[in-house]
mmCIF file of C-alpha atoms in Angstrom:
data_model
loop_
_atom_site.group_PDB
_atom_site.id
_atom_site.type_symbol
_atom_site.label_atom_id
_atom_site.label_comp_id
_atom_site.label_asym_id
_atom_site.label_seq_id
_atom_site.Cartn_x
_atom_site.Cartn_y
_atom_site.Cartn_z
ATOM 1 C CA MET A 190 0.054 -0.147 0.127
ATOM 2 C CA ASP A 191 1.203 3.268 -0.944
ATOM 3 C CA LEU A 192 1.448 5.168 2.408
ATOM 4 C CA THR A 193 2.328 8.541 0.485
ATOM 5 C CA ASN A 194 -0.736 8.603 -1.625
ATOM 6 C CA LEU A 195 -2.822 7.720 1.879
ATOM 7 C CA LEU A 196 -1.141 10.479 3.369
ATOM 8 C CA ALA A 197 -2.359 12.679 0.629
ATOM 9 C CA ILE A 198 -5.904 11.805 0.788
ATOM 10 C CA SER A 199 -6.177 12.597 4.309
ATOM 11 C CA LEU A 200 -4.499 15.992 4.327
ATOM 12 C CA GLY A 201 -6.742 16.753 1.369
ATOM 13 C CA ALA A 202 -9.728 15.747 3.177
ATOM 14 C CA ILE A 203 -8.865 17.099 6.382
ATOM 15 C CA LEU A 204 -7.379 20.722 5.179
ATOM 16 C CA VAL A 205 -7.203 21.456 1.741
ATOM 17 C CA ASN A 206 -10.682 20.076 0.708
ATOM 18 C CA ASN A 207 -12.446 20.301 3.729
ATOM 19 C CA PHE A 208 -15.671 18.754 3.522
ATOM 20 C CA ILE A 209 -17.783 21.687 5.081
ATOM 21 C CA LEU A 210 -15.719 24.570 4.522
ATOM 22 C CA VAL A 211 -14.283 23.809 0.869
ATOM 23 C CA GLN A 212 -17.080 21.624 -0.636
ATOM 24 C CA PHE A 213 -19.798 22.599 1.197
ATOM 25 C CA LEU A 214 -20.995 18.968 2.127
ATOM 26 C CA GLY A 215 -22.809 18.995 5.518
ATOM 27 C CA ILE A 216 -23.436 22.548 6.431
ATOM 28 C CA CYS A 217 -26.880 21.515 7.741
ATOM 29 C CA PRO A 218 -25.735 19.724 10.822
ATOM 30 C CA PHE A 219 -22.600 22.327 10.795
ATOM 31 C CA MET A 220 -24.872 25.237 11.206
ATOM 32 C CA GLY A 221 -27.374 22.944 13.367
ATOM 33 C CA VAL A 222 -25.449 21.716 16.409
ATOM 34 C CA SER A 223 -22.668 24.021 16.623
ATOM 35 C CA LYS A 224 -24.023 25.943 19.416
ATOM 36 C CA LYS A 225 -22.568 24.266 22.131
ATOM 37 C CA MET A 226 -19.019 22.765 22.453
ATOM 38 C CA ASP A 227 -19.767 19.506 23.818
ATOM 39 C CA THR A 228 -22.830 18.678 21.260
ATOM 40 C CA ALA A 229 -20.687 19.506 18.340
ATOM 41 C CA VAL A 230 -17.604 17.233 19.516
ATOM 42 C CA GLY A 231 -20.425 14.517 19.889
ATOM 43 C CA MET A 232 -21.838 14.996 16.753
ATOM 44 C CA GLY A 233 -18.154 15.175 14.909
ATOM 45 C CA PHE A 234 -17.117 11.769 16.420
ATOM 46 C CA ALA A 235 -20.399 10.126 15.133
ATOM 47 C CA VAL A 236 -19.946 11.510 11.685
ATOM 48 C CA ILE A 237 -16.158 10.106 11.849
ATOM 49 C CA PHE A 238 -17.682 6.619 12.772
ATOM 50 C CA VAL A 239 -20.267 6.886 10.172
ATOM 51 C CA MET A 240 -18.514 8.064 7.606
ATOM 52 C CA GLY A 241 -16.132 5.346 7.914
ATOM 53 C CA ILE A 242 -18.474 2.578 7.985
ATOM 54 C CA ALA A 243 -20.617 4.150 4.950
ATOM 55 C CA SER A 244 -17.170 4.293 2.709
ATOM 56 C CA ALA A 245 -16.525 0.937 3.415
ATOM 57 C CA PHE A 246 -19.965 -0.474 2.862
ATOM 58 C CA CYS A 247 -20.763 1.460 -0.204
ATOM 59 C CA TYR A 248 -17.800 0.450 -1.855
ATOM 60 C CA VAL A 249 -18.834 -3.245 -1.736
ATOM 61 C CA VAL A 250 -22.435 -2.304 -2.650
ATOM 62 C CA ASN A 251 -20.940 -0.367 -5.720
ATOM 63 C CA LEU A 252 -18.907 -3.604 -6.627
ATOM 64 C CA LEU A 253 -21.923 -5.537 -6.612
ATOM 65 C CA LEU A 254 -23.681 -2.641 -8.750
ATOM 66 C CA VAL A 255 -21.209 -2.878 -11.317
ATOM 67 C CA TYR A 256 -21.246 -6.448 -11.492
ATOM 68 C CA LEU A 257 -25.197 -6.727 -12.047
ATOM 69 C CA ASP A 258 -24.983 -3.473 -14.289
ATOM 70 C CA LEU A 259 -27.279 -1.196 -12.161
ATOM 71 C CA GLU A 260 -24.822 1.797 -11.734
ATOM 72 C CA PHE A 261 -27.843 3.972 -12.223
ATOM 73 C CA MET A 262 -29.247 2.832 -9.182
ATOM 74 C CA GLN A 263 -26.155 4.084 -7.204
ATOM 75 C CA THR A 264 -28.086 6.837 -5.677
ATOM 76 C CA VAL A 265 -31.158 4.881 -4.331
ATOM 77 C CA ALA A 266 -28.780 2.103 -3.266
ATOM 78 C CA PHE A 267 -26.337 4.245 -1.403
ATOM 79 C CA ILE A 268 -29.177 6.276 0.718
ATOM 80 C CA LEU A 269 -30.625 3.033 1.796
ATOM 81 C CA VAL A 270 -27.437 1.477 2.662
ATOM 82 C CA ILE A 271 -26.638 4.416 4.631
ATOM 83 C CA ALA A 272 -30.151 4.803 6.365
ATOM 84 C CA ALA A 273 -29.873 1.080 7.284
ATOM 85 C CA LEU A 274 -26.479 1.526 8.709
ATOM 86 C CA VAL A 275 -27.261 4.478 10.808
ATOM 87 C CA GLN A 276 -29.912 2.497 12.126
ATOM 88 C CA PHE A 277 -27.896 -0.325 12.669
ATOM 89 C CA VAL A 278 -25.327 1.739 14.450
ATOM 90 C CA GLU A 279 -27.862 3.198 16.555
ATOM 91 C CA MET A 280 -28.933 -0.332 17.756
ATOM 92 C CA PHE A 281 -25.630 -1.546 18.139
ATOM 93 C CA LEU A 282 -24.527 1.243 20.447
ATOM 94 C CA GLN A 283 -27.776 1.224 22.403
ATOM 95 C CA LYS A 284 -26.953 -2.408 23.300
ATOM 96 C CA THR A 285 -23.218 -2.362 24.046
ATOM 97 C CA LEU A 286 -22.203 1.273 24.926
ATOM 98 C CA PRO A 287 -25.288 2.924 26.313
ATOM 99 C CA SER A 288 -23.075 5.937 27.626
ATOM 100 C CA LEU A 289 -22.022 7.050 24.249
ATOM 101 C CA TYR A 290 -25.775 6.560 22.783
ATOM 102 C CA GLU A 291 -26.909 8.648 25.481
ATOM 103 C CA ALA A 292 -24.521 11.280 24.695
ATOM 104 C CA LEU A 293 -25.254 11.313 20.598
ATOM 105 C CA GLY A 294 -28.969 11.126 21.558
ATOM 106 C CA VAL A 295 -30.897 12.892 18.465
ATOM 107 C CA TYR A 296 -27.775 13.411 16.397
ATOM 108 C CA LEU A 297 -27.136 9.909 15.390
ATOM 109 C CA PRO A 298 -30.532 9.532 13.359
ATOM 110 C CA LEU A 299 -29.930 13.075 11.733
ATOM 111 C CA ILE A 300 -26.798 11.745 10.219
ATOM 112 C CA THR A 301 -28.602 9.816 7.503
ATOM 113 C CA THR A 302 -29.694 13.204 5.976
ATOM 114 C CA ASN A 303 -26.168 14.638 6.496
ATOM 115 C CA CYS A 304 -25.065 15.197 3.005
ATOM 116 C CA ALA A 305 -21.373 14.527 3.892
ATOM 117 C CA VAL A 306 -22.118 11.161 4.203
ATOM 118 C CA LEU A 307 -23.630 10.292 0.909
ATOM 119 C CA GLY A 308 -21.194 12.702 -0.535
ATOM 120 C CA VAL A 309 -18.118 10.678 0.560
ATOM 121 C CA ALA A 310 -19.656 7.327 -0.804
ATOM 122 C CA LEU A 311 -20.565 9.441 -4.336
ATOM 123 C CA LEU A 312 -16.890 10.956 -4.349
ATOM 124 C CA ASN A 313 -15.321 7.779 -3.518
ATOM 125 C CA VAL A 314 -16.939 6.197 -6.824
ATOM 126 C CA GLN A 315 -16.036 9.324 -8.774
ATOM 127 C CA GLU A 316 -12.499 9.373 -7.978
ATOM 128 C CA GLY A 317 -12.290 5.531 -8.111
ATOM 129 C CA TYR A 318 -10.720 4.874 -5.032
ATOM 130 C CA ASN A 319 -10.008 1.208 -3.599
ATOM 131 C CA PHE A 320 -11.247 -0.182 -0.600
ATOM 132 C CA ILE A 321 -8.337 1.064 1.675
ATOM 133 C CA GLU A 322 -8.484 4.548 -0.009
ATOM 134 C CA SER A 323 -12.396 4.777 0.376
ATOM 135 C CA VAL A 324 -12.143 4.201 4.048
ATOM 136 C CA VAL A 325 -9.118 6.548 4.552
ATOM 137 C CA TYR A 326 -10.884 9.044 2.747
ATOM 138 C CA GLY A 327 -14.438 8.680 4.510
ATOM 139 C CA VAL A 328 -12.636 8.556 8.090
ATOM 140 C CA THR A 329 -10.347 11.678 7.241
ATOM 141 C CA GLY A 330 -13.243 13.409 5.648
ATOM 142 C CA GLY A 331 -14.864 13.068 9.238
ATOM 143 C CA ILE A 332 -12.198 14.338 10.962
ATOM 144 C CA GLY A 333 -12.153 17.346 8.766
ATOM 145 C CA PHE A 334 -15.593 17.652 9.753
ATOM 146 C CA LEU A 335 -14.733 17.336 13.188
ATOM 147 C CA VAL A 336 -11.930 20.186 13.083
ATOM 148 C CA ALA A 337 -14.326 22.466 11.421
ATOM 149 C CA ILE A 338 -17.310 22.017 13.849
ATOM 150 C CA VAL A 339 -15.229 22.532 17.093
ATOM 151 C CA LEU A 340 -13.417 25.540 15.583
ATOM 152 C CA PHE A 341 -16.992 27.014 14.452
ATOM 153 C CA ALA A 342 -18.385 26.168 18.092
ATOM 154 C CA SER A 343 -15.727 27.700 19.908
ATOM 155 C CA ILE A 344 -16.290 30.979 17.995
ATOM 156 C CA ARG A 345 -20.000 30.562 18.146
ATOM 157 C CA GLU A 346 -19.741 30.747 21.857
ATOM 158 C CA ARG A 347 -18.264 33.769 21.923
ATOM 159 C CA LEU A 348 -20.632 35.195 19.404
ATOM 160 C CA GLU A 349 -23.256 35.110 21.848
ATOM 161 C CA PHE A 350 -21.756 37.710 23.859
ATOM 162 C CA SER A 351 -21.126 40.047 20.932
ATOM 163 C CA HIS A 352 -23.717 42.916 19.468
ATOM 164 C CA PRO A 353 -23.860 42.744 15.960
ATOM 165 C CA PRO A 354 -26.718 44.748 13.904
ATOM 166 C CA LYS A 355 -29.951 43.664 14.676
ATOM 167 C CA CYS A 356 -30.762 42.083 11.241
ATOM 168 C CA PHE A 357 -27.586 40.122 11.349
ATOM 169 C CA GLU A 358 -28.047 38.606 14.900
ATOM 170 C CA GLY A 359 -28.382 34.763 14.771
ATOM 171 C CA PHE A 360 -28.167 33.030 11.579
ATOM 172 C CA PRO A 361 -26.426 35.806 9.427
ATOM 173 C CA ILE A 362 -23.530 36.428 11.387
ATOM 174 C CA ALA A 363 -22.848 32.875 11.979
ATOM 175 C CA LEU A 364 -22.680 32.383 7.994
ATOM 176 C CA ILE A 365 -20.439 35.288 7.821
ATOM 177 C CA THR A 366 -18.279 33.736 10.662
ATOM 178 C CA ALA A 367 -18.140 30.434 8.715
ATOM 179 C CA GLY A 368 -17.218 32.292 5.491
ATOM 180 C CA LEU A 369 -14.213 34.010 7.134
ATOM 181 C CA MET A 370 -13.166 30.437 8.208
ATOM 182 C CA ALA A 371 -13.791 29.252 4.704
ATOM 183 C CA LEU A 372 -11.354 32.119 3.659
ATOM 184 C CA ALA A 373 -8.765 30.897 6.141
ATOM 185 C CA PHE A 374 -9.172 27.455 4.868
ATOM 186 C CA SER A 375 -8.329 28.401 1.568
ATOM 187 C CA GLY A 376 -4.874 29.058 2.673
ATOM 188 C CA PHE A 377 -4.275 25.461 2.981
ATOM 189 C CA SER A 378 -5.124 24.984 -0.747
ATOM 190 C CA GLY A 379 -1.310 25.101 -1.805
ATOM 191 C CA LEU A 380 -0.383 22.045 0.650
ATOM 192 C CA GLU A 381 0.626 18.992 -1.425
ATOM 193 C CA VAL A 382 2.656 15.739 -0.202
ATOM 194 C CA TRP A 383 5.536 15.240 -2.022
ATOM 195 C CA PRO A 384 6.840 11.601 -2.112
ATOM 196 C CA ILE A 385 9.619 10.824 0.033
ATOM 197 C CA GLN A 386 12.769 9.757 -2.026
ATOM 198 C CA MET B 276 -57.487 26.669 -3.030
ATOM 199 C CA ASN B 277 -55.567 29.588 -2.414
ATOM 200 C CA PHE B 278 -52.743 29.495 -4.980
ATOM 201 C CA LYS B 279 -51.643 33.402 -4.086
ATOM 202 C CA LYS B 280 -51.404 32.879 -0.532
ATOM 203 C CA GLN B 281 -48.903 29.764 -1.011
ATOM 204 C CA LEU B 282 -47.068 31.558 -3.724
ATOM 205 C CA LYS B 283 -46.293 34.390 -1.250
ATOM 206 C CA GLU B 284 -45.462 32.210 1.469
ATOM 207 C CA GLY B 285 -43.040 30.040 -0.924
ATOM 208 C CA LEU B 286 -41.487 33.097 -2.371
ATOM 209 C CA LEU B 287 -41.208 35.436 0.809
ATOM 210 C CA THR B 288 -42.728 34.696 4.307
ATOM 211 C CA GLN B 289 -41.770 31.122 4.479
ATOM 212 C CA ASN B 290 -38.973 31.127 1.674
ATOM 213 C CA PRO B 291 -37.405 27.742 2.111
ATOM 214 C CA VAL B 292 -33.698 29.104 2.178
ATOM 215 C CA LEU B 293 -34.120 32.545 3.776
ATOM 216 C CA VAL B 294 -36.691 31.947 6.468
ATOM 217 C CA GLN B 295 -36.683 28.274 7.074
ATOM 218 C CA LEU B 296 -32.981 27.996 6.517
ATOM 219 C CA LEU B 297 -33.175 24.430 4.851
ATOM 220 C CA GLY B 298 -31.259 23.275 1.829
ATOM 221 C CA MET B 299 -28.057 25.511 2.571
ATOM 222 C CA CYS B 300 -25.204 23.043 1.210
ATOM 223 C CA SER B 301 -26.400 23.368 -2.488
ATOM 224 C CA THR B 302 -27.476 26.856 -2.325
ATOM 225 C CA MET B 303 -23.781 28.044 -1.321
ATOM 226 C CA ALA B 304 -22.031 25.251 -3.232
ATOM 227 C CA ILE B 305 -23.264 25.709 -6.981
ATOM 228 C CA THR B 306 -24.537 29.597 -7.321
ATOM 229 C CA THR B 307 -21.440 30.563 -9.281
ATOM 230 C CA SER B 308 -22.975 31.195 -12.702
ATOM 231 C CA LEU B 309 -26.955 31.592 -13.690
ATOM 232 C CA SER B 310 -26.825 28.473 -15.541
ATOM 233 C CA ASN B 311 -25.747 26.594 -12.478
ATOM 234 C CA GLY B 312 -28.273 28.427 -10.360
ATOM 235 C CA LEU B 313 -31.013 27.727 -12.869
ATOM 236 C CA GLY B 314 -30.204 24.212 -13.546
ATOM 237 C CA MET B 315 -30.384 23.389 -9.840
ATOM 238 C CA GLY B 316 -33.582 25.171 -8.982
ATOM 239 C CA VAL B 317 -35.492 23.800 -11.918
ATOM 240 C CA SER B 318 -34.387 20.252 -10.963
ATOM 241 C CA VAL B 319 -35.224 20.871 -7.446
ATOM 242 C CA LEU B 320 -38.480 22.607 -8.335
ATOM 243 C CA ILE B 321 -39.612 19.146 -10.570
ATOM 244 C CA ILE B 322 -38.317 16.727 -7.785
ATOM 245 C CA LEU B 323 -40.125 18.646 -5.001
ATOM 246 C CA THR B 324 -43.289 18.772 -6.968
ATOM 247 C CA LEU B 325 -43.331 15.369 -8.035
ATOM 248 C CA SER B 326 -42.082 13.896 -4.712
ATOM 249 C CA ASN B 327 -45.264 15.946 -2.714
ATOM 250 C CA ILE B 328 -47.359 14.594 -5.019
ATOM 251 C CA ILE B 329 -46.477 10.957 -4.780
ATOM 252 C CA ILE B 330 -46.318 11.160 -1.237
ATOM 253 C CA SER B 331 -49.463 12.896 -0.584
ATOM 254 C CA ALA B 332 -50.831 10.008 -2.709
ATOM 255 C CA LEU B 333 -49.667 7.309 -0.802
ATOM 256 C CA ARG B 334 -49.998 9.280 2.530
ATOM 257 C CA LYS B 335 -52.871 6.910 4.056
ATOM 258 C CA ILE B 336 -50.932 3.868 2.729
ATOM 259 C CA ILE B 337 -47.689 4.062 4.130
ATOM 260 C CA PRO B 338 -47.030 3.159 7.772
ATOM 261 C CA ASP B 339 -46.292 5.805 10.173
ATOM 262 C CA LYS B 340 -43.046 3.920 11.586
ATOM 263 C CA ILE B 341 -41.200 3.522 8.310
ATOM 264 C CA ARG B 342 -42.289 6.942 6.629
ATOM 265 C CA ILE B 343 -38.920 8.392 6.423
ATOM 266 C CA ALA B 344 -37.428 5.609 4.601
ATOM 267 C CA ALA B 345 -40.601 5.454 2.399
ATOM 268 C CA TYR B 346 -40.059 9.241 1.619
ATOM 269 C CA VAL B 347 -36.141 8.819 0.958
ATOM 270 C CA VAL B 348 -37.048 6.048 -1.560
ATOM 271 C CA VAL B 349 -39.504 8.219 -3.520
ATOM 272 C CA ILE B 350 -37.210 10.975 -3.421
ATOM 273 C CA ALA B 351 -34.318 9.201 -4.438
ATOM 274 C CA GLY B 352 -36.199 7.565 -7.452
ATOM 275 C CA PHE B 353 -37.128 11.148 -8.822
ATOM 276 C CA VAL B 354 -33.514 12.388 -8.107
ATOM 277 C CA THR B 355 -32.160 9.457 -10.440
ATOM 278 C CA MET B 356 -34.505 10.302 -12.961
ATOM 279 C CA VAL B 357 -33.395 13.857 -13.201
ATOM 280 C CA ASP B 358 -29.968 13.044 -12.810
ATOM 281 C CA LEU B 359 -30.130 10.944 -16.143
ATOM 282 C CA LEU B 360 -32.091 13.250 -17.924
ATOM 283 C CA LEU B 361 -29.533 15.954 -17.199
ATOM 284 C CA GLN B 362 -26.560 13.745 -18.221
ATOM 285 C CA ALA B 363 -28.428 12.992 -21.317
ATOM 286 C CA TYR B 364 -29.736 16.363 -22.608
ATOM 287 C CA LEU B 365 -27.844 19.100 -20.505
ATOM 288 C CA GLU B 366 -24.585 17.428 -20.252
ATOM 289 C CA ASP B 367 -22.703 20.819 -19.353
ATOM 290 C CA ILE B 368 -24.924 21.394 -16.442
ATOM 291 C CA ALA B 369 -24.777 17.965 -15.283
ATOM 292 C CA GLU B 370 -21.126 18.193 -15.506
ATOM 293 C CA SER B 371 -20.781 21.619 -13.563
ATOM 294 C CA LEU B 372 -23.274 20.416 -10.993
ATOM 295 C CA GLY B 373 -21.407 17.072 -10.320
ATOM 296 C CA VAL B 374 -22.017 15.676 -7.315
ATOM 297 C CA PHE B 375 -24.490 17.901 -5.820
ATOM 298 C CA ILE B 376 -27.308 16.455 -8.209
ATOM 299 C CA PRO B 377 -27.465 12.971 -6.555
ATOM 300 C CA LEU B 378 -27.130 14.885 -3.402
ATOM 301 C CA ILE B 379 -30.651 16.372 -3.744
ATOM 302 C CA VAL B 380 -31.717 13.177 -2.148
ATOM 303 C CA VAL B 381 -30.606 14.638 1.368
ATOM 304 C CA ASN B 382 -31.794 18.221 0.478
ATOM 305 C CA CYS B 383 -33.522 19.044 3.538
ATOM 306 C CA ILE B 384 -36.134 21.251 1.728
ATOM 307 C CA ILE B 385 -37.586 18.100 0.173
ATOM 308 C CA LEU B 386 -37.704 15.829 3.188
ATOM 309 C CA ALA B 387 -38.928 18.704 5.216
ATOM 310 C CA ARG B 388 -41.912 19.497 2.825
ATOM 311 C CA ALA B 389 -42.864 15.854 2.417
ATOM 312 C CA GLU B 390 -43.077 15.662 6.246
ATOM 313 C CA SER B 391 -44.532 18.968 7.049
ATOM 314 C CA PHE B 392 -46.741 19.413 4.164
ATOM 315 C CA ALA B 393 -47.412 16.664 1.490
ATOM 316 C CA SER B 394 -48.098 14.046 4.352
ATOM 317 C CA LYS B 395 -50.946 16.065 5.778
ATOM 318 C CA ASN B 396 -52.531 17.454 2.781
ATOM 319 C CA GLY B 397 -54.330 16.573 -0.622
ATOM 320 C CA VAL B 398 -52.763 15.735 -3.743
ATOM 321 C CA LEU B 399 -53.547 19.091 -5.398
ATOM 322 C CA ALA B 400 -52.359 21.184 -2.308
ATOM 323 C CA SER B 401 -49.314 19.215 -2.326
ATOM 324 C CA ALA B 402 -48.457 19.945 -6.116
ATOM 325 C CA VAL B 403 -49.189 23.521 -5.633
ATOM 326 C CA ASP B 404 -46.910 23.612 -2.510
ATOM 327 C CA GLY B 405 -44.348 21.879 -4.267
ATOM 328 C CA ILE B 406 -44.114 24.231 -7.421
ATOM 329 C CA THR B 407 -44.389 27.446 -4.846
ATOM 330 C CA GLN B 408 -41.404 26.272 -2.593
ATOM 331 C CA GLY B 409 -39.580 25.173 -5.557
ATOM 332 C CA ILE B 410 -40.157 28.695 -7.021
ATOM 333 C CA GLY B 411 -38.947 30.267 -3.935
ATOM 334 C CA TYR B 412 -35.693 28.106 -3.772
ATOM 335 C CA THR B 413 -35.167 28.692 -7.393
ATOM 336 C CA LEU B 414 -35.509 32.771 -6.943
ATOM 337 C CA VAL B 415 -32.835 32.517 -4.242
ATOM 338 C CA LEU B 416 -30.661 30.598 -6.334
ATOM 339 C CA VAL B 417 -30.891 32.749 -9.184
ATOM 340 C CA VAL B 418 -30.570 35.957 -7.232
ATOM 341 C CA MET B 419 -27.562 34.406 -5.498
ATOM 342 C CA SER B 420 -25.692 33.283 -8.545
ATOM 343 C CA VAL B 421 -26.410 36.926 -10.341
ATOM 344 C CA ILE B 422 -24.850 38.600 -7.381
ATOM 345 C CA ARG B 423 -21.698 36.352 -6.973
ATOM 346 C CA GLU B 424 -21.220 36.051 -10.760
ATOM 347 C CA PHE B 425 -21.478 39.830 -11.426
ATOM 348 C CA LEU B 426 -19.117 40.754 -8.537
ATOM 349 C CA GLY B 427 -16.687 37.721 -8.967
ATOM 350 C CA SER B 428 -16.048 37.526 -12.635
ATOM 351 C CA GLY B 429 -17.942 40.585 -14.201
ATOM 352 C CA THR B 430 -20.463 38.777 -16.184
ATOM 353 C CA PHE B 431 -23.915 38.552 -16.304
ATOM 354 C CA GLY B 432 -26.150 35.250 -17.560
ATOM 355 C CA SER B 433 -22.718 32.779 -18.315
ATOM 356 C CA GLY B 434 -24.049 29.797 -19.829
ATOM 357 C CA VAL B 435 -27.673 30.780 -20.786
ATOM 358 C CA LEU B 436 -27.119 34.143 -22.557
ATOM 359 C CA ASN B 437 -25.045 35.320 -25.541
ATOM 360 C CA GLY B 438 -24.570 31.832 -26.520
ATOM 361 C CA GLY B 439 -23.234 30.738 -23.441
ATOM 362 C CA ALA B 440 -20.670 33.680 -23.032
ATOM 363 C CA GLY B 441 -22.890 35.658 -20.957
ATOM 364 C CA ILE B 442 -22.798 39.573 -21.081
ATOM 365 C CA ARG B 443 -19.707 40.963 -19.983
ATOM 366 C CA LEU B 444 -20.258 44.043 -17.652
ATOM 367 C CA PHE B 445 -16.602 44.782 -16.646
ATOM 368 C CA PRO B 446 -13.282 43.414 -17.327
ATOM 369 C CA GLU B 447 -12.601 40.043 -15.488
ATOM 370 C CA GLU B 448 -9.384 41.180 -13.961
ATOM 371 C CA TYR B 449 -11.330 43.902 -11.842
ATOM 372 C CA GLY B 450 -13.767 41.045 -10.243
ATOM 373 C CA ALA B 451 -13.555 39.945 -6.838
ATOM 374 C CA LEU B 452 -12.329 36.353 -7.032
ATOM 375 C CA MET B 453 -13.114 35.789 -3.515
ATOM 376 C CA LEU B 454 -17.039 35.723 -4.158
ATOM 377 C CA ILE B 455 -16.546 32.676 -6.550
ATOM 378 C CA LEU B 456 -14.481 30.801 -3.847
ATOM 379 C CA PRO B 457 -16.530 28.850 -1.268
ATOM 380 C CA VAL B 458 -16.160 32.150 0.970
ATOM 381 C CA GLY B 459 -18.379 34.299 -1.310
ATOM 382 C CA GLY B 460 -21.059 31.433 -0.707
ATOM 383 C CA PHE B 461 -21.269 31.996 2.968
ATOM 384 C CA LEU B 462 -21.006 35.876 2.556
ATOM 385 C CA THR B 463 -23.660 36.484 0.193
ATOM 386 C CA LEU B 464 -26.191 34.041 1.862
ATOM 387 C CA GLY B 465 -25.570 35.578 5.066
ATOM 388 C CA CYS B 466 -26.123 38.987 4.004
ATOM 389 C CA LEU B 467 -29.285 37.883 1.995
ATOM 390 C CA ILE B 468 -30.799 36.534 5.214
ATOM 391 C CA ALA B 469 -29.756 39.350 7.158
ATOM 392 C CA LEU B 470 -31.713 41.659 4.493
ATOM 393 C CA MET B 471 -34.715 39.116 4.927
ATOM 394 C CA GLN B 472 -34.479 39.652 8.559
ATOM 395 C CA TRP B 473 -34.609 43.373 8.037
ATOM 396 C CA ALA B 474 -37.385 43.508 5.648
ATOM 397 C CA MET B 475 -39.645 41.269 8.046
ATOM 398 C CA GLY B 476 -38.359 43.349 11.045
ATOM 399 C CA LYS B 477 -39.682 46.500 9.452
ATOM 400 C CA ARG B 478 -42.947 44.899 8.239
ATOM 401 C CA LYS B 479 -43.628 43.892 11.555
ATOM 402 C CA GLY B 480 -42.410 47.133 13.389
ATOM 403 C CA GLY B 481 -44.679 48.982 10.614
ATOM 404 C CA LYS B 482 -48.168 47.251 11.691
#
């Protein structure tokens, strides 16, 4: 396995092509659950977990679809796999790790409609990643989500005490803050991993 | 049947993006040129209307417990159809929208309208709701694309007008590239929502 390649994929997913701030995938939960730090962290970890597993499962499902000549059913198949997976993860956690289940609470079922999860499955196919690359891309994409949402939640906690113009209160100022973060992240766009000789 | 009231709600008072704050991802990601904005808006309009009709027609058959899964399957079916049609007839738009066409499945607007409107109302009312909400969404996308395209690259209507090149309003090197980058999406949408809140606040204050 080419480690440099995996490193390049990870760096891309976490910083250069951050799922939220550069590719605009998963904005809804990013905006919705970033008001408090602890829920943001919980959501971040849940997303890493689900994105990793979803990448693995969707890779296998895609092989099956290609084998059956049903590639046009990709979207339908992937969303069903993800929905079933989230349901399964929920039941599994409830039985084995009730404390983590309690902590994640309502955010777990919400992950089904997180476009980052479906996005990563579709992007894996588009980029033609193999199994290991897909899983690495999924997990590191989730880590990118965690990094962005934790940074954003910590800014937003401060934002509560600031006084923007009245019409900017609440959502608009949060969007503009996210915009400034996206500007900062676009500074990473020159990063690259060179192969070690 | 009050089409006018629903239209007003879809366009202004209950606008899916500016007031209900749904479907942010695609709104910010693809509004870099007028053709993208229109293509996405019309696709969502069609899918939303069709899925509203089907879900409303099936609302008494679908068991309550698995309704979300059933909705998702209906929506995914229509999304696949639109995706294939776009790839067949409007290749340029399909290419530039890329992964965001299949991602309409998880666009919160469609699921939210299915859950909050189509599952409680008749077929005709749901169809009208789909059309009006879809128009509201398309309008926001078009406004955002026009602003970002004009300030970012100095053209109007690229991909649609003037044989695809668009009308150049000022030289490209004077454009603020930032607005075409992801940052521009966040800033433009933030300002639009602020404008909406200002207008709504003023209207309430005036009463």
